Coordinates of C-alpha atoms in Angstrom, one line a residue:
X780 CA -66.7 162.4 161.6
X781 CA -68.0 159.1 160.2
X782 CA -70.6 158.9 157.3
X783 CA -72.3 155.6 156.6
X784 CA -73.5 154.1 153.2
X785 CA -77.1 153.8 151.9
X786 CA -79.5 151.9 154.0
X787 CA -76.9 151.7 156.9
X788 CA -76.7 153.6 159.9
X789 CA -74.3 155.1 162.4
X790 CA -73.8 151.9 164.1
X791 CA -72.0 150.5 160.9
X792 CA -69.0 152.1 162.3
X793 CA -69.3 150.3 165.5
X794 CA -65.5 148.8 165.7
X795 CA -64.2 152.2 164.5
X796 CA -65.9 154.1 167.0
X797 CA -64.6 152.0 169.9
X798 CA -60.9 152.2 168.5
X799 CA -60.7 155.7 167.6
X800 CA -62.7 157.1 170.6
X801 CA -59.8 156.1 172.6
X802 CA -57.6 159.1 171.0
X803 CA -60.3 161.3 169.3
X804 CA -63.7 162.7 169.6
X805 CA -65.7 160.6 167.2
X806 CA -69.1 161.6 165.9
X807 CA -70.8 159.0 163.6
X808 CA -74.2 160.6 161.7
X809 CA -77.2 159.2 160.5
X810 CA -77.8 160.1 156.9
X811 CA -81.1 162.0 155.9
X812 CA -83.7 159.2 155.8
X813 CA -81.8 156.8 157.6
X814 CA -82.5 157.8 161.4
X815 CA -82.3 161.6 160.7
X816 CA -84.9 163.8 158.7
X817 CA -85.8 163.5 155.0
X818 CA -84.2 166.0 152.3
X819 CA -86.8 167.6 150.0
X820 CA -87.9 165.3 147.0
X821 CA -85.3 165.1 144.3
X822 CA -82.0 165.5 146.4
X823 CA -78.9 164.6 144.9
X824 CA -75.4 164.4 146.1
X825 CA -74.7 168.1 146.6
X826 CA -77.7 168.3 148.7
X827 CA -76.4 165.6 151.0
X828 CA -73.0 167.4 151.0
X829 CA -74.6 170.7 152.0
X830 CA -76.4 168.7 154.9
X831 CA -73.2 167.3 156.1
X832 CA -71.8 170.8 156.0
X833 CA -74.8 172.3 158.1
X834 CA -74.3 169.3 160.7
X835 CA -70.6 170.5 161.2
X836 CA -71.8 174.0 161.7
X837 CA -74.6 173.1 163.9
X838 CA -72.5 171.1 166.1
X839 CA -69.8 173.6 166.3
X840 CA -67.1 171.0 165.1
X841 CA -64.8 173.6 163.3
X842 CA -62.3 171.7 161.2
X843 CA -63.1 167.9 161.2
X844 CA -61.3 164.7 159.9
X845 CA -64.3 163.0 157.7
X846 CA -64.3 159.4 156.6
X847 CA -67.1 158.1 154.7
X848 CA -68.2 154.5 153.5
X849 CA -69.8 154.1 149.9
X850 CA -72.4 156.9 149.7
X851 CA -70.7 158.4 152.8
X852 CA -67.6 158.5 151.0
X853 CA -69.1 160.5 148.2
X854 CA -70.5 162.9 150.8
X855 CA -67.0 163.1 152.5
X856 CA -65.2 164.1 149.1
X857 CA -67.8 166.5 148.6
X858 CA -67.4 168.2 151.5
X859 CA -63.5 168.0 151.1
X860 CA -64.0 169.6 147.7
X861 CA -66.7 172.3 148.4
X862 CA -66.0 173.2 151.9
X863 CA -62.3 172.8 152.3
X864 CA -62.1 175.0 155.4
X865 CA -64.2 172.4 157.2
X866 CA -61.9 169.5 156.5
X867 CA -58.4 168.5 157.6
X868 CA -58.3 165.1 156.3
X869 CA -60.7 162.9 154.2
X870 CA -60.9 159.2 154.1
X871 CA -62.9 157.3 151.3
X872 CA -63.9 153.8 152.0
X873 CA -65.3 151.6 149.2
X874 CA -65.9 154.4 147.2
X875 CA -67.2 154.6 143.6
X876 CA -65.5 156.7 141.0
X877 CA -66.3 157.2 137.3
X878 CA -68.2 153.9 136.5
X879 CA -67.9 152.2 133.4
X880 CA -71.0 152.7 131.2
X881 CA -72.4 149.1 131.8
X882 CA -71.8 149.4 135.5
X883 CA -73.5 152.8 135.5
X884 CA -76.6 151.6 133.4
X885 CA -76.9 148.6 135.9
X886 CA -76.7 150.9 139.2
X887 CA -79.3 153.4 137.5
X888 CA -81.7 150.4 136.7
X889 CA -81.6 149.2 140.3
X890 CA -82.2 153.0 141.4
X891 CA -85.3 153.0 139.4
X892 CA -86.4 149.6 140.6
X893 CA -86.1 151.0 144.2
X894 CA -87.9 154.1 143.6
X895 CA -90.6 152.1 142.2
X896 CA -91.0 150.0 145.4
X897 CA -88.9 147.1 145.1
X898 CA -87.1 146.3 148.0
X899 CA -84.4 143.1 147.9
X900 CA -82.4 142.4 150.7
X901 CA -80.6 139.3 149.3
X902 CA -78.9 141.0 146.3
X903 CA -76.8 143.5 148.2
X904 CA -76.4 140.8 151.2
X905 CA -75.3 138.1 148.8
X906 CA -72.8 140.8 147.2
X907 CA -71.3 141.7 150.4
X908 CA -71.2 138.7 152.8
X909 CA -70.6 134.9 152.7
X910 CA -73.6 133.0 153.9
X911 CA -72.1 132.2 157.1
X912 CA -70.9 135.8 158.1
X913 CA -72.2 136.7 161.2
X914 CA -72.2 140.5 159.9
X915 CA -74.8 139.5 157.4
X916 CA -77.8 139.4 159.8
X917 CA -76.7 142.6 161.6
X918 CA -76.7 144.3 158.3
X919 CA -80.0 142.6 157.1
X920 CA -81.6 144.2 160.3
X921 CA -80.4 147.6 159.6
X922 CA -81.6 147.3 156.1
X923 CA -85.0 145.9 156.9
X924 CA -85.5 149.0 159.3
X925 CA -84.6 151.6 157.1
X926 CA -87.2 154.4 155.8
X927 CA -88.0 153.3 152.3
X928 CA -88.3 156.8 150.8
X929 CA -85.2 157.7 152.4
X930 CA -83.4 154.7 151.0
X931 CA -84.7 155.3 147.6
X932 CA -83.7 158.9 147.4
X933 CA -80.2 158.1 148.9
X934 CA -79.6 155.2 146.2
X935 CA -80.5 157.6 143.4
X936 CA -78.2 160.2 144.6
X937 CA -75.6 157.5 145.0
X938 CA -76.3 156.1 141.4
X939 CA -75.9 159.6 139.8
X940 CA -73.0 160.9 141.9
X941 CA -69.8 158.7 141.1
X942 CA -68.3 161.5 139.1
X943 CA -69.8 164.6 140.7
X944 CA -66.6 165.8 142.5
X945 CA -64.3 163.6 140.7
X946 CA -62.6 166.7 139.1
X947 CA -62.0 168.1 142.6
X948 CA -59.6 165.3 143.5
X949 CA -56.7 167.1 141.9
X950 CA -57.1 170.1 144.1
X951 CA -57.1 168.1 147.5
X952 CA -54.1 169.3 149.5
X953 CA -55.1 167.4 152.5
X954 CA -54.1 163.9 153.5
X955 CA -56.5 161.6 151.6
X956 CA -56.9 157.7 152.3
X957 CA -58.7 155.7 149.6
X958 CA -59.5 152.1 150.9
X959 CA -61.3 149.2 149.7
X960 CA -61.4 145.4 149.6
X961 CA -60.0 143.4 146.6
X962 CA -63.5 141.4 146.3
X963 CA -65.3 144.6 145.9
X964 CA -66.9 144.3 142.5
X965 CA -68.5 147.8 142.3
X966 CA -66.2 149.9 144.5
X967 CA -63.0 148.5 142.9
X968 CA -59.5 148.3 143.5
X969 CA -58.7 150.2 140.2
X970 CA -61.2 153.0 141.4
X971 CA -59.2 153.6 144.7
X972 CA -56.0 153.6 142.7
X973 CA -57.1 156.0 140.3
X974 CA -58.5 158.6 143.0
X975 CA -55.3 158.2 145.1
X976 CA -53.1 158.9 142.0
X977 CA -55.1 162.1 141.2
X978 CA -55.0 163.4 144.7
X979 CA -51.8 165.1 145.8
X980 CA -51.4 163.8 149.0
X981 CA -53.5 160.6 148.4
X982 CA -52.9 157.0 149.6
X983 CA -54.4 153.7 148.8
X984 CA -55.1 150.5 150.5
X985 CA -56.6 147.6 149.1
X986 CA -57.5 144.7 151.7
X987 CA -57.0 141.4 150.4
X988 CA -59.8 138.9 151.0
X989 CA -62.6 141.4 151.7
X990 CA -65.6 143.0 149.7
X991 CA -67.7 146.1 150.4
X992 CA -68.2 146.0 154.2
X993 CA -64.8 146.2 155.1
X994 CA -65.5 148.2 158.2
X995 CA -67.2 145.2 159.7
X996 CA -65.4 142.5 158.0
X997 CA -62.1 143.6 158.5
X998 CA -62.4 146.1 161.5
X999 CA -59.0 145.8 162.8
X1000 CA -57.1 146.5 159.6
X1001 CA -59.7 149.5 159.0
X1002 CA -59.2 150.8 162.2
X1003 CA -55.4 150.7 161.9
X1004 CA -55.6 152.4 158.5
X1005 CA -57.6 155.1 159.8
X1006 CA -55.3 155.5 162.7
X1007 CA -52.4 156.0 160.3
X1008 CA -54.4 158.6 158.3
X1009 CA -55.1 160.7 161.4
X1010 CA -51.5 160.6 162.1
X1011 CA -50.5 162.0 158.8
X1012 CA -49.8 166.0 158.9
X1013 CA -52.8 168.0 158.0
X1014 CA -52.3 171.0 156.0
X1015 CA -50.6 173.8 157.9
X1016 CA -48.9 171.1 160.2
X1017 CA -45.4 170.5 159.6
X1018 CA -45.8 171.9 156.0
X1019 CA -44.3 174.7 154.1
X1020 CA -46.2 178.1 153.9
X1021 CA -47.1 179.6 150.6
X1022 CA -44.1 182.1 151.3
X1023 CA -41.8 179.2 152.0
X1024 CA -43.1 177.3 148.9
X1025 CA -42.5 180.3 146.9
X1026 CA -39.1 180.7 148.0
X1027 CA -38.1 177.0 147.6
X1028 CA -39.5 177.2 143.9
X1029 CA -37.3 180.3 143.4
X1030 CA -34.4 178.2 144.8
X1031 CA -35.0 175.3 142.5
X1032 CA -35.2 178.1 139.6
X1033 CA -31.6 179.0 140.1
X1034 CA -30.6 175.7 138.5
X1035 CA -30.4 176.0 134.7
X1036 CA -32.3 173.4 132.8
X1037 CA -33.5 172.3 129.4
X1038 CA -37.1 172.0 128.5
X1039 CA -38.8 168.8 127.3
X1040 CA -42.0 167.6 126.1
X1041 CA -43.2 164.3 127.5
X1042 CA -45.3 162.0 125.3
X1043 CA -47.3 158.9 125.1
X1044 CA -50.2 157.3 123.6
X1045 CA -53.4 156.8 126.0
X1046 CA -55.7 153.7 126.2
X1047 CA -57.4 154.7 123.1
X1048 CA -54.2 155.4 121.0
X1049 CA -54.6 159.1 121.4
X1050 CA -51.4 161.3 121.8
X1051 CA -51.0 163.0 125.1
X1052 CA -48.0 165.1 126.4
X1053 CA -46.7 167.6 128.8
X1054 CA -44.0 170.2 129.2
X1055 CA -41.5 169.5 131.8
X1056 CA -38.0 170.7 132.8
X1057 CA -37.6 168.2 135.9
X1058 CA -35.7 165.8 133.6
X1059 CA -32.5 163.9 134.2
X1060 CA -30.3 161.0 133.0
X1061 CA -29.8 158.2 135.5
X1062 CA -27.6 155.4 134.3
X1063 CA -25.7 154.5 131.2
X1064 CA -26.0 150.7 131.9
X1065 CA -28.7 150.0 131.8
X1066 CA -29.7 153.1 129.7
X1067 CA -32.1 154.9 132.0
X1068 CA -33.7 158.4 132.5
X1069 CA -36.3 160.0 134.6
X1070 CA -38.9 162.9 134.6
X1071 CA -41.4 163.9 137.1
X1072 CA -45.2 164.5 136.8
X1073 CA -47.5 166.2 139.1
X1074 CA -50.3 163.9 140.5
X1075 CA -52.7 167.0 139.7
X1076 CA -51.9 166.6 136.1
X1077 CA -54.7 165.4 133.8
X1078 CA -52.2 163.1 132.3
X1079 CA -51.1 161.3 135.5
X1080 CA -52.9 158.2 135.3
X1081 CA -51.9 157.8 131.6
X1082 CA -48.3 158.1 132.2
X1083 CA -48.0 156.1 135.5
X1084 CA -50.2 153.5 134.3
X1085 CA -48.9 153.1 130.7
X1086 CA -45.9 151.0 129.6
X1087 CA -44.0 153.6 127.3
X1088 CA -43.1 157.3 127.0
X1089 CA -40.7 159.5 125.0
X1090 CA -38.7 162.4 126.2
X1091 CA -38.4 165.3 123.6
X1092 CA -35.6 167.8 124.2
X1093 CA -37.0 171.1 122.7
X1094 CA -34.6 173.2 120.4
X1095 CA -34.0 176.7 121.2
X1096 CA -36.3 177.9 118.4
X1097 CA -39.4 175.8 119.9
X1098 CA -40.8 178.0 122.7
X1099 CA -44.1 178.0 121.1
X1100 CA -44.0 174.1 121.4
X1101 CA -43.2 174.3 125.2
X1102 CA -46.3 176.8 125.5
X1103 CA -48.7 174.4 123.8
X1104 CA -47.9 171.5 125.8
X1105 CA -48.1 173.6 129.2
X1106 CA -51.4 175.1 128.5
X1107 CA -54.9 173.2 128.8
X1108 CA -55.2 172.8 125.0
X1109 CA -57.9 170.3 123.6
X1110 CA -55.6 168.8 121.0
X1111 CA -52.0 169.9 121.6
X1112 CA -50.9 167.6 118.9
X1113 CA -52.8 169.2 116.2
X1114 CA -50.6 172.3 116.6
X1115 CA -47.1 170.6 116.0
X1116 CA -45.3 168.2 113.8
X1117 CA -45.0 164.8 115.1
X1118 CA -44.6 161.2 114.1
X1119 CA -44.7 157.6 115.9
X1120 CA -41.4 156.7 117.3
X1121 CA -39.9 153.3 117.4
X1122 CA -41.6 152.1 120.5
X1123 CA -45.0 153.8 119.7
X1124 CA -44.7 157.1 121.6
X1125 CA -45.0 160.4 119.8
X1126 CA -41.8 161.8 118.7
X1127 CA -41.9 165.7 117.8
X1128 CA -40.2 167.2 114.6
X1129 CA -37.1 169.5 115.1
X1130 CA -36.0 168.8 118.4
X1131 CA -32.5 168.9 119.8
X1132 CA -32.7 165.2 120.8
X1133 CA -35.3 162.4 121.6
X1134 CA -35.4 159.3 123.8
X1135 CA -37.9 156.6 123.3
X1136 CA -38.6 154.5 126.5
X1137 CA -40.3 151.6 128.0
X1138 CA -41.5 152.3 131.6
X1139 CA -38.9 150.8 133.9
X1140 CA -40.4 152.0 137.3
X1141 CA -43.0 154.7 138.8
X1142 CA -41.8 156.1 142.2
X1143 CA -44.1 157.9 144.5
X1144 CA -42.6 161.4 145.5
X1145 CA -44.7 163.4 147.4
X1146 CA -47.2 165.5 145.2
X1147 CA -45.2 164.2 142.1
X1148 CA -44.4 160.8 140.7
X1149 CA -41.0 160.0 139.1
X1150 CA -41.1 158.2 136.0
X1151 CA -38.1 156.1 135.2
X1152 CA -37.8 155.0 131.7
X1153 CA -35.5 152.5 129.9
X1154 CA -34.1 154.1 126.8
X1155 CA -34.9 151.7 123.7
X1156 CA -34.1 154.3 121.0
X1157 CA -32.9 157.7 120.8
X1158 CA -31.7 160.2 118.3
X1159 CA -29.9 163.8 118.5
X1160 CA -29.4 166.9 116.3
X1161 CA -27.0 169.6 116.1
X1162 CA -29.7 172.1 117.1
X1163 CA -29.0 173.9 120.4
X1164 CA -31.5 173.2 123.1
X1165 CA -33.9 175.4 124.9
X1166 CA -33.0 176.5 128.3
X1167 CA -35.0 177.6 131.4
X1168 CA -33.7 179.7 134.3
X1169 CA -35.3 181.6 137.0
X1170 CA -38.9 181.4 135.4
X1171 CA -37.7 182.4 132.2
X1172 CA -36.5 180.9 128.6
X1173 CA -32.9 181.3 127.5
X1174 CA -30.9 180.0 124.6
X1175 CA -27.1 179.0 124.2
X1176 CA -27.2 181.4 121.1
X1177 CA -28.3 184.5 123.1
X1178 CA -26.0 183.4 125.8
X1179 CA -22.8 183.9 124.0
X1180 CA -23.8 187.4 122.6
X1181 CA -22.0 190.6 123.8
X1182 CA -23.8 193.1 125.3
X1183 CA -27.3 193.2 127.0
X1184 CA -30.4 192.8 125.2
X1185 CA -33.3 195.4 126.2
X1186 CA -36.4 193.8 127.3
X1187 CA -39.8 195.8 128.3
X1188 CA -42.8 194.8 130.2
X1189 CA -46.1 196.6 130.3
X1190 CA -47.4 197.0 133.9
X1191 CA -51.0 197.3 132.8
X1192 CA -53.0 198.5 136.1
X1193 CA -56.7 198.9 136.2
X1194 CA -58.7 199.2 139.5
X1195 CA -56.2 197.8 141.8
X1196 CA -55.4 194.7 139.5
X1197 CA -52.6 194.1 137.0
X1198 CA -52.7 192.0 133.7
X1199 CA -50.7 188.8 133.8
X1200 CA -50.3 186.4 131.3
X1201 CA -49.2 182.7 130.9
X1202 CA -45.5 182.1 131.0
X1203 CA -45.6 178.9 129.1
X1204 CA -44.3 176.8 132.0
X1205 CA -47.3 176.7 134.3
X1206 CA -46.6 180.1 136.0
X1207 CA -47.4 183.9 135.2
X1208 CA -45.6 186.8 134.0
X1209 CA -46.1 190.3 132.6
X1210 CA -46.7 191.0 129.0
X1211 CA -43.1 191.1 127.8
X1212 CA -41.4 191.8 124.6
X1213 CA -37.5 192.4 123.2
X1214 CA -37.0 195.8 122.2
X1215 CA -36.2 196.0 118.3
X1216 CA -35.4 198.8 115.9
X1217 CA -38.6 200.8 117.0
X1218 CA -37.4 201.6 120.5
X1219 CA -38.8 200.8 123.8
X1220 CA -41.9 203.0 123.8
X1221 CA -43.0 201.5 120.4
X1222 CA -42.5 198.1 121.5
X1223 CA -44.8 198.7 124.9
X1224 CA -47.4 200.4 122.5
X1225 CA -47.4 197.1 120.4
X1226 CA -47.8 195.1 123.3
X1227 CA -50.8 196.9 124.5
X1228 CA -52.5 197.1 121.0
X1229 CA -52.0 193.1 120.6
X1230 CA -53.9 192.8 123.9
X1231 CA -56.9 194.9 122.8
X1232 CA -56.7 197.3 125.8
X1233 CA -57.4 200.9 126.3
X1234 CA -54.0 201.8 128.0
X1235 CA -51.0 203.8 127.0
X1236 CA -47.6 203.9 128.4
X1237 CA -47.0 206.0 131.2
X1238 CA -43.9 206.5 133.4
X1239 CA -41.0 204.2 133.6
X1240 CA -41.6 202.1 136.8
X1241 CA -38.6 200.0 137.0
X1242 CA -35.2 199.8 135.1
X1243 CA -32.9 197.1 136.4
X1244 CA -30.0 194.8 134.9
X1245 CA -30.7 191.1 134.8
X1246 CA -27.3 189.9 135.0
X1247 CA -27.8 186.3 134.7
X1248 CA -29.9 186.6 131.5
X1249 CA -27.9 189.4 129.8
X1250 CA -30.9 191.7 129.9
X1251 CA -31.7 195.3 130.5
X1252 CA -35.2 195.3 131.8
X1253 CA -37.6 198.1 131.7
X1254 CA -41.0 198.2 133.0
X1255 CA -43.6 200.9 131.9
X1256 CA -46.5 201.7 134.3
X1257 CA -49.5 201.7 131.9
X1258 CA -52.9 202.6 133.5
X1259 CA -55.9 200.9 131.7
X1260 CA -59.3 202.3 131.2
X1261 CA -61.1 199.4 129.7
X1262 CA -61.1 196.4 127.2
X1263 CA -61.1 192.9 127.3
X1264 CA -57.6 191.4 127.2
X1265 CA -57.0 188.8 124.3
X1266 CA -54.9 186.8 126.5
X1267 CA -54.2 186.6 130.2
X1268 CA -56.3 188.1 133.0
X1269 CA -56.2 190.8 135.6
X1270 CA -55.2 189.7 139.0
X1271 CA -55.7 191.5 142.3
X1272 CA -52.2 193.2 143.7
X1273 CA -52.0 190.9 146.6
X1274 CA -49.1 188.5 148.0
X1275 CA -51.5 185.3 147.5
X1276 CA -52.7 186.3 143.8
X1277 CA -49.2 187.0 142.7
X1278 CA -47.6 183.9 144.0
X1279 CA -47.5 182.2 140.9
X1280 CA -45.3 184.9 138.9
X1281 CA -42.5 182.9 138.4
X1282 CA -39.9 185.6 137.9
X1283 CA -38.6 186.8 141.5
X1284 CA -37.7 190.4 140.3
X1285 CA -41.0 190.9 138.5
X1286 CA -42.9 189.5 141.5
X1287 CA -40.9 191.8 144.0
X1288 CA -41.8 194.8 141.8
X1289 CA -45.4 194.1 141.7
X1290 CA -45.6 193.4 145.4
X1291 CA -43.9 197.1 145.7
X1292 CA -46.7 198.4 143.2
X1293 CA -49.4 197.0 145.6
X1294 CA -48.2 199.1 148.4
X1295 CA -47.4 202.2 146.3
X1296 CA -50.8 201.9 144.5
X1297 CA -52.6 201.9 147.8
X1298 CA -50.6 205.0 149.0
X1299 CA -50.8 206.7 145.6
X1300 CA -47.0 207.5 146.0
X1301 CA -45.0 205.7 143.2
X1302 CA -41.2 205.4 142.7
X1303 CA -38.9 204.2 140.1
X1304 CA -36.5 201.2 140.7
X1305 CA -32.8 201.3 139.6
X1306 CA -30.5 198.4 140.0
X1307 CA -30.5 194.6 139.2
X1308 CA -32.4 191.6 139.6
X1309 CA -31.8 191.2 143.1
X1310 CA -30.8 194.7 144.8
X1311 CA -31.2 198.6 143.9
X1312 CA -33.0 201.6 145.1
X1313 CA -36.2 203.2 144.7
X1314 CA -36.6 207.0 143.5
X1315 CA -39.8 208.7 144.3
X1316 CA -41.7 210.1 141.5
X1317 CA -43.8 212.3 144.0
X1318 CA -43.7 213.1 147.7
X1319 CA -41.0 212.7 150.0
X1320 CA -42.1 209.4 151.7
X1321 CA -38.7 207.4 151.9

């Protein structure tokens, strides 16, 4: 499905229709007020997105590959973000994205002038074409015939819509193409790169020597790019299922790692950072290291376009620091002690080691990018590092102790949902604490009290030895009758909702609870973190 820009028509896609229709069913729509009925007065970008969604349903298209140009690109992105079940792939040609304040003021002024009756053909034509370009007269004809009211409404929606769906780029899991010309002063190459850098499966193409109307001035290059885009596997094609991704994440989790905080300064000199355990040394000569950053990270652009960053290897007493930098906190650095390192990146105090780096290379790697840093300065202390294994922290000090530690979890259940809290590294877990001198029952009561819920420990639901961590783990089933948790939230007991529970043993236990809650037939698990048996609390069901 092809969507044109303001003042254009479906024929603007003529070269692409001719090429792509040889291999695909191609539908090019006329935007409201551009050959189809007007939308109600005051319509904004979400109204045009809703129109396109209705068109997909009315035509019985099912899931479509949608490409949009200019205003059509904003509609295409809105479809992919607001109606993901309708879109298999999305391509944005000459799209605008978070205009600079002066550019935003200029386009809003033009929208007001058009709404007031001004109709100037030469200004856009001069911006799009050379005087001798044969496409100029073709586009001039389309502009001169457009419905003036429809043109004004669409331009206003275009002027106000450059950031409407910007936050949704990070949620796109489908193949996304961001294409523009290097001479387009308004839909710039920088915008295309920023969007591609945010979208997890985004790719960018900047066509040299062309401006805004690339579909006409560079038809072969655009058609070839769209052909490549259509050949990329869509979600569900040659991709992992949710269960496969979960299993892969668990397999990765068997590799014991340290925990780091990666830091830098943004363009305004503000410190930014994130928690990562995907860190590795690379080379001694030259001295290089690497860390990965997700394309969905709010810090992605800052780190991949910056020139410096630092790696802070956390000490074993800095779990709270890891948690701060793993959560969406407004000002993370206000909660920690730090100073500016030799190469200007923030260095946290009390860490086991730090490395201040110049960005050596940024390597695209699927839904992540690899930041390779050249080490300019570093320091180390005797403090043991904080470890991470199978979804949980561990420390070197605890690892050499004899005898298991006793750990309790509260399985707080209410109306078919269970309370889960942040595990500090982007996943979820049960409210958990080590048992002290007061004993297991009192520790669970303290957990519940700190959460502010009306709940009480019931029967012991699971007892298992976590051999790898040296834990004896006890989980208490705690029915809840009300209250608002001070942290975390209630999550439905379903496989999809429990996918982000990072500890495989706890996730398996909660999946069992989902089945047993539906049957009202509970059991107690005895064993270790990988295998054991279930003894029924009531009934004879095996």
